[in-house]
Amino acid sequence: MKNILFIVGSLREGSFNHQLAAKAEQALAGKANVTYLDYKEVPVFNQDLETPVLPSVAKVREAIQAADAIWIFSPIYNFAIPGSVKNLLDWASRALDLSDPTGPSALQDKVVTVSSVANGGHDQLFAAYQALLPFIRTQVVGDFTGTRVNDEAWGTGELVLTDEAQASLEKQAEQLLAAL
């Protein structure tokens, strides 16, 4: 069974994107093993911190390398990739052997897809990921799923997907698995 690593762009436990990830995990049930990346301890990228490799960075790299694919669940911050996710990708895209900066990274050739819950800005967010992910040498697959927060969720804290959004998420899961 394939291993898929989920990266949730909001560090808040009950975030709507974390809830979307849980729904994607259900769509993959019995078809893939899912793990969630804990990257809260990764510092802001700084070349001065690259050697020796920080334990938090080593842990993230090992989790990424062990995965067959990565699925990012991204909120939209100012019509862009959240800083926490961009920082993580900056660290993970650095060469594993710094004596060869063009050498492979933990992300090298990883199959990646992206989904997002937000009330606007999906086109801008997805364009940013579509530009960044190939540049850092990943393989982007699938139709990205973007959905809005249901109105009642602002009071209840519970994300409820429309049938269309659920079908899109399930299709994305199938596309990701097919790419493996």
PDB file of C-alpha atoms in Angstrom, residues 1-177:
ATOM      1  CA  MET A   1       0.000   0.000   0.000  1.00  0.00           C
ATOM      2  CA  LYS A   2       1.293   3.474  -0.888  1.00  0.00           C
ATOM      3  CA  ASN A   3       2.218   6.063   1.747  1.00  0.00           C
ATOM      4  CA  ILE A   4       0.763   9.538   1.391  1.00  0.00           C
ATOM      5  CA  LEU A   5       2.005  12.382   3.546  1.00  0.00           C
ATOM      6  CA  PHE A   6      -0.500  15.114   4.358  1.00  0.00           C
ATOM      7  CA  ILE A   7       0.776  18.644   4.924  1.00  0.00           C
ATOM      8  CA  VAL A   8      -1.864  20.853   6.495  1.00  0.00           C
ATOM      9  CA  GLY A   9      -1.050  24.514   5.960  1.00  0.00           C
ATOM     10  CA  SER A  10      -2.927  25.751   8.994  1.00  0.00           C
ATOM     11  CA  LEU A  11      -1.271  24.839  12.264  1.00  0.00           C
ATOM     12  CA  ARG A  12      -4.579  25.214  14.144  1.00  0.00           C
ATOM     13  CA  GLU A  13      -5.831  21.762  15.228  1.00  0.00           C
ATOM     14  CA  GLY A  14      -9.457  22.171  14.202  1.00  0.00           C
ATOM     15  CA  SER A  15      -8.770  24.233  11.099  1.00  0.00           C
ATOM     16  CA  PHE A  16     -11.066  23.855   8.129  1.00  0.00           C
ATOM     17  CA  ASN A  17      -8.112  22.639   6.048  1.00  0.00           C
ATOM     18  CA  HIS A  18      -7.334  20.011   8.678  1.00  0.00           C
ATOM     19  CA  GLN A  19     -10.966  18.914   8.447  1.00  0.00           C
ATOM     20  CA  LEU A  20     -10.644  18.763   4.644  1.00  0.00           C
ATOM     21  CA  ALA A  21      -7.568  16.574   5.076  1.00  0.00           C
ATOM     22  CA  ALA A  22      -9.585  14.231   7.297  1.00  0.00           C
ATOM     23  CA  LYS A  23     -12.207  13.950   4.539  1.00  0.00           C
ATOM     24  CA  ALA A  24      -9.454  13.180   2.005  1.00  0.00           C
ATOM     25  CA  GLU A  25      -8.084  10.565   4.378  1.00  0.00           C
ATOM     26  CA  GLN A  26     -11.525   8.909   4.332  1.00  0.00           C
ATOM     27  CA  ALA A  27     -11.448   8.947   0.517  1.00  0.00           C
ATOM     28  CA  LEU A  28      -8.104   7.088   0.670  1.00  0.00           C
ATOM     29  CA  ALA A  29      -9.192   4.581   3.332  1.00  0.00           C
ATOM     30  CA  GLY A  30      -8.096   1.068   2.410  1.00  0.00           C
ATOM     31  CA  LYS A  31      -6.197   2.392  -0.616  1.00  0.00           C
ATOM     32  CA  ALA A  32      -3.209   4.153   0.985  1.00  0.00           C
ATOM     33  CA  ASN A  33      -1.564   4.778   4.335  1.00  0.00           C
ATOM     34  CA  VAL A  34      -1.907   8.411   5.418  1.00  0.00           C
ATOM     35  CA  THR A  35       0.318  10.284   7.845  1.00  0.00           C
ATOM     36  CA  TYR A  36       0.268  13.950   8.821  1.00  0.00           C
ATOM     37  CA  LEU A  37       3.487  15.948   8.837  1.00  0.00           C
ATOM     38  CA  ASP A  38       4.271  17.746  12.089  1.00  0.00           C
ATOM     39  CA  TYR A  39       6.433  20.694  11.118  1.00  0.00           C
ATOM     40  CA  LYS A  40       5.691  23.156  13.931  1.00  0.00           C
ATOM     41  CA  GLU A  41       9.292  23.039  15.163  1.00  0.00           C
ATOM     42  CA  VAL A  42      10.903  23.889  11.814  1.00  0.00           C
ATOM     43  CA  PRO A  43      12.441  27.366  12.151  1.00  0.00           C
ATOM     44  CA  VAL A  44      12.265  30.156   9.623  1.00  0.00           C
ATOM     45  CA  PHE A  45      14.679  29.265   6.845  1.00  0.00           C
ATOM     46  CA  ASN A  46      18.186  30.585   7.386  1.00  0.00           C
ATOM     47  CA  GLN A  47      21.273  29.271   5.584  1.00  0.00           C
ATOM     48  CA  ASP A  48      23.235  29.683   8.806  1.00  0.00           C
ATOM     49  CA  LEU A  49      21.095  26.902  10.291  1.00  0.00           C
ATOM     50  CA  GLU A  50      21.617  24.364   7.492  1.00  0.00           C
ATOM     51  CA  THR A  51      24.657  22.642   8.997  1.00  0.00           C
ATOM     52  CA  PRO A  52      24.625  20.656  11.064  1.00  0.00           C
ATOM     53  CA  VAL A  53      21.108  19.569  10.071  1.00  0.00           C
ATOM     54  CA  LEU A  54      18.627  20.543  12.748  1.00  0.00           C
ATOM     55  CA  PRO A  55      16.684  17.636  14.286  1.00  0.00           C
ATOM     56  CA  SER A  56      13.347  19.251  13.285  1.00  0.00           C
ATOM     57  CA  VAL A  57      14.517  19.548   9.667  1.00  0.00           C
ATOM     58  CA  ALA A  58      15.914  16.000   9.637  1.00  0.00           C
ATOM     59  CA  LYS A  59      12.586  14.672  10.943  1.00  0.00           C
ATOM     60  CA  VAL A  60      10.644  16.498   8.209  1.00  0.00           C
ATOM     61  CA  ARG A  61      13.021  15.313   5.482  1.00  0.00           C
ATOM     62  CA  GLU A  62      12.751  11.698   6.662  1.00  0.00           C
ATOM     63  CA  ALA A  63       8.944  11.856   6.629  1.00  0.00           C
ATOM     64  CA  ILE A  64       8.940  13.355   3.141  1.00  0.00           C
ATOM     65  CA  GLN A  65      11.420  10.788   1.811  1.00  0.00           C
ATOM     66  CA  ALA A  66       9.360   7.924   3.265  1.00  0.00           C
ATOM     67  CA  ALA A  67       6.245   9.117   1.433  1.00  0.00           C
ATOM     68  CA  ASP A  68       5.231   8.052  -2.041  1.00  0.00           C
ATOM     69  CA  ALA A  69       3.190  11.225  -2.485  1.00  0.00           C
ATOM     70  CA  ILE A  70       2.372  14.477  -0.720  1.00  0.00           C
ATOM     71  CA  TRP A  71      -1.033  16.113  -0.445  1.00  0.00           C
ATOM     72  CA  ILE A  72      -1.023  19.727   0.708  1.00  0.00           C
ATOM     73  CA  PHE A  73      -4.134  21.217   2.331  1.00  0.00           C
ATOM     74  CA  SER A  74      -3.627  24.928   2.147  1.00  0.00           C
ATOM     75  CA  PRO A  75      -5.472  27.917   3.478  1.00  0.00           C
ATOM     76  CA  ILE A  76      -5.093  31.129   1.512  1.00  0.00           C
ATOM     77  CA  TYR A  77      -3.276  33.981   3.211  1.00  0.00           C
ATOM     78  CA  ASN A  78      -3.464  37.243   1.272  1.00  0.00           C
ATOM     79  CA  PHE A  79      -4.145  35.352  -1.970  1.00  0.00           C
ATOM     80  CA  ALA A  80      -0.931  33.372  -1.537  1.00  0.00           C
ATOM     81  CA  ILE A  81       0.710  30.291  -0.050  1.00  0.00           C
ATOM     82  CA  PRO A  82       0.800  30.534   3.766  1.00  0.00           C
ATOM     83  CA  GLY A  83       4.232  31.461   5.081  1.00  0.00           C
ATOM     84  CA  SER A  84       4.425  28.310   7.195  1.00  0.00           C
ATOM     85  CA  VAL A  85       3.990  26.069   4.126  1.00  0.00           C
ATOM     86  CA  LYS A  86       6.345  28.131   1.966  1.00  0.00           C
ATOM     87  CA  ASN A  87       8.975  27.978   4.720  1.00  0.00           C
ATOM     88  CA  LEU A  88       8.561  24.199   4.975  1.00  0.00           C
ATOM     89  CA  LEU A  89       8.916  23.825   1.207  1.00  0.00           C
ATOM     90  CA  ASP A  90      11.980  26.084   1.250  1.00  0.00           C
ATOM     91  CA  TRP A  91      13.672  23.787   3.788  1.00  0.00           C
ATOM     92  CA  ALA A  92      12.560  20.561   2.095  1.00  0.00           C
ATOM     93  CA  SER A  93      13.635  21.694  -1.367  1.00  0.00           C
ATOM     94  CA  ARG A  94      17.247  22.322  -0.346  1.00  0.00           C
ATOM     95  CA  ALA A  95      19.813  19.801  -1.566  1.00  0.00           C
ATOM     96  CA  LEU A  96      20.432  16.982   0.893  1.00  0.00           C
ATOM     97  CA  ASP A  97      24.157  17.269   0.148  1.00  0.00           C
ATOM     98  CA  LEU A  98      25.044  20.944   0.409  1.00  0.00           C
ATOM     99  CA  SER A  99      28.344  20.375  -1.402  1.00  0.00           C
ATOM    100  CA  ASP A 100      26.151  19.998  -4.523  1.00  0.00           C
ATOM    101  CA  PRO A 101      23.366  22.608  -4.343  1.00  0.00           C
ATOM    102  CA  THR A 102      21.844  21.233  -7.557  1.00  0.00           C
ATOM    103  CA  GLY A 103      21.644  17.727  -6.089  1.00  0.00           C
ATOM    104  CA  PRO A 104      18.482  15.953  -5.005  1.00  0.00           C
ATOM    105  CA  SER A 105      16.329  17.222  -2.173  1.00  0.00           C
ATOM    106  CA  ALA A 106      13.868  15.371   0.061  1.00  0.00           C
ATOM    107  CA  LEU A 107      11.149  16.578  -2.333  1.00  0.00           C
ATOM    108  CA  GLN A 108      12.951  15.453  -5.486  1.00  0.00           C
ATOM    109  CA  ASP A 109      10.416  13.924  -7.914  1.00  0.00           C
ATOM    110  CA  LYS A 110       7.716  13.564  -5.255  1.00  0.00           C
ATOM    111  CA  VAL A 111       4.169  13.362  -6.566  1.00  0.00           C
ATOM    112  CA  VAL A 112       2.247  16.305  -5.092  1.00  0.00           C
ATOM    113  CA  THR A 113      -1.306  17.622  -5.177  1.00  0.00           C
ATOM    114  CA  VAL A 114      -3.037  20.519  -3.412  1.00  0.00           C
ATOM    115  CA  SER A 115      -6.483  21.226  -1.951  1.00  0.00           C
ATOM    116  CA  SER A 116      -7.812  24.275  -0.169  1.00  0.00           C
ATOM    117  CA  VAL A 117     -10.682  25.511   1.944  1.00  0.00           C
ATOM    118  CA  ALA A 118     -11.065  29.289   1.840  1.00  0.00           C
ATOM    119  CA  ASN A 119     -13.626  31.872   0.923  1.00  0.00           C
ATOM    120  CA  GLY A 120     -11.908  33.216  -2.148  1.00  0.00           C
ATOM    121  CA  GLY A 121      -8.513  33.334  -3.791  1.00  0.00           C
ATOM    122  CA  HIS A 122      -8.275  29.721  -4.969  1.00  0.00           C
ATOM    123  CA  ASP A 123      -7.198  30.728  -8.477  1.00  0.00           C
ATOM    124  CA  GLN A 124      -4.319  32.833  -7.147  1.00  0.00           C
ATOM    125  CA  LEU A 125      -3.273  30.187  -4.609  1.00  0.00           C
ATOM    126  CA  PHE A 126      -3.339  27.345  -7.100  1.00  0.00           C
ATOM    127  CA  ALA A 127      -1.381  29.422  -9.638  1.00  0.00           C
ATOM    128  CA  ALA A 128       1.291  30.027  -6.988  1.00  0.00           C
ATOM    129  CA  TYR A 129       1.545  26.291  -6.252  1.00  0.00           C
ATOM    130  CA  GLN A 130       1.537  25.464  -9.983  1.00  0.00           C
ATOM    131  CA  ALA A 131       4.531  27.793 -10.397  1.00  0.00           C
ATOM    132  CA  LEU A 132       6.419  26.731  -7.262  1.00  0.00           C
ATOM    133  CA  LEU A 133       6.026  22.957  -7.185  1.00  0.00           C
ATOM    134  CA  PRO A 134       7.617  22.153 -10.578  1.00  0.00           C
ATOM    135  CA  PHE A 135      10.407  24.631  -9.830  1.00  0.00           C
ATOM    136  CA  ILE A 136      11.318  22.676  -6.674  1.00  0.00           C
ATOM    137  CA  ARG A 137      11.347  19.512  -8.805  1.00  0.00           C
ATOM    138  CA  THR A 138       8.121  17.842  -7.729  1.00  0.00           C
ATOM    139  CA  GLN A 139       5.564  16.198 -10.010  1.00  0.00           C
ATOM    140  CA  VAL A 140       2.222  18.001  -9.745  1.00  0.00           C
ATOM    141  CA  VAL A 141      -0.772  15.737 -10.367  1.00  0.00           C
ATOM    142  CA  GLY A 142      -4.532  15.884 -10.300  1.00  0.00           C
ATOM    143  CA  ASP A 143      -7.138  18.583 -10.448  1.00  0.00           C
ATOM    144  CA  PHE A 144      -6.759  20.757  -7.367  1.00  0.00           C
ATOM    145  CA  THR A 145      -9.825  20.938  -5.132  1.00  0.00           C
ATOM    146  CA  GLY A 146     -10.865  24.356  -3.889  1.00  0.00           C
ATOM    147  CA  THR A 147     -13.947  24.816  -1.765  1.00  0.00           C
ATOM    148  CA  ARG A 148     -15.577  27.461   0.387  1.00  0.00           C
ATOM    149  CA  VAL A 149     -16.273  27.325   4.098  1.00  0.00           C
ATOM    150  CA  ASN A 150     -19.956  26.536   4.608  1.00  0.00           C
ATOM    151  CA  ASP A 151     -21.728  29.477   6.304  1.00  0.00           C
ATOM    152  CA  GLU A 152     -22.733  27.588   9.447  1.00  0.00           C
ATOM    153  CA  ALA A 153     -19.122  26.440  10.015  1.00  0.00           C
ATOM    154  CA  TRP A 154     -18.209  29.894  11.309  1.00  0.00           C
ATOM    155  CA  GLY A 155     -20.473  29.197  14.291  1.00  0.00           C
ATOM    156  CA  THR A 156     -20.164  25.441  14.645  1.00  0.00           C
ATOM    157  CA  GLY A 157     -16.521  25.020  13.646  1.00  0.00           C
ATOM    158  CA  GLU A 158     -17.521  22.048  11.452  1.00  0.00           C
ATOM    159  CA  LEU A 159     -16.692  21.963   7.748  1.00  0.00           C
ATOM    160  CA  VAL A 160     -19.441  20.416   5.623  1.00  0.00           C
ATOM    161  CA  LEU A 161     -18.624  19.807   1.972  1.00  0.00           C
ATOM    162  CA  THR A 162     -21.104  20.178  -0.847  1.00  0.00           C
ATOM    163  CA  ASP A 163     -21.679  17.054  -2.926  1.00  0.00           C
ATOM    164  CA  GLU A 164     -19.667  18.707  -5.709  1.00  0.00           C
ATOM    165  CA  ALA A 165     -16.696  19.420  -3.406  1.00  0.00           C
ATOM    166  CA  GLN A 166     -16.811  15.880  -1.992  1.00  0.00           C
ATOM    167  CA  ALA A 167     -16.834  14.417  -5.506  1.00  0.00           C
ATOM    168  CA  SER A 168     -13.910  16.661  -6.487  1.00  0.00           C
ATOM    169  CA  LEU A 169     -11.922  15.526  -3.444  1.00  0.00           C
ATOM    170  CA  GLU A 170     -12.622  11.860  -4.214  1.00  0.00           C
ATOM    171  CA  LYS A 171     -11.592  12.377  -7.853  1.00  0.00           C
ATOM    172  CA  GLN A 172      -8.393  14.057  -6.688  1.00  0.00           C
ATOM    173  CA  ALA A 173      -7.643  11.090  -4.418  1.00  0.00           C
ATOM    174  CA  GLU A 174      -8.097   8.702  -7.360  1.00  0.00           C
ATOM    175  CA  GLN A 175      -5.869  10.859  -9.575  1.00  0.00           C
ATOM    176  CA  LEU A 176      -3.165  10.897  -6.902  1.00  0.00           C
ATOM    177  CA  LEU A 177      -3.277   7.131  -6.502  1.00  0.00           C
TER     178      LEU A 177
END
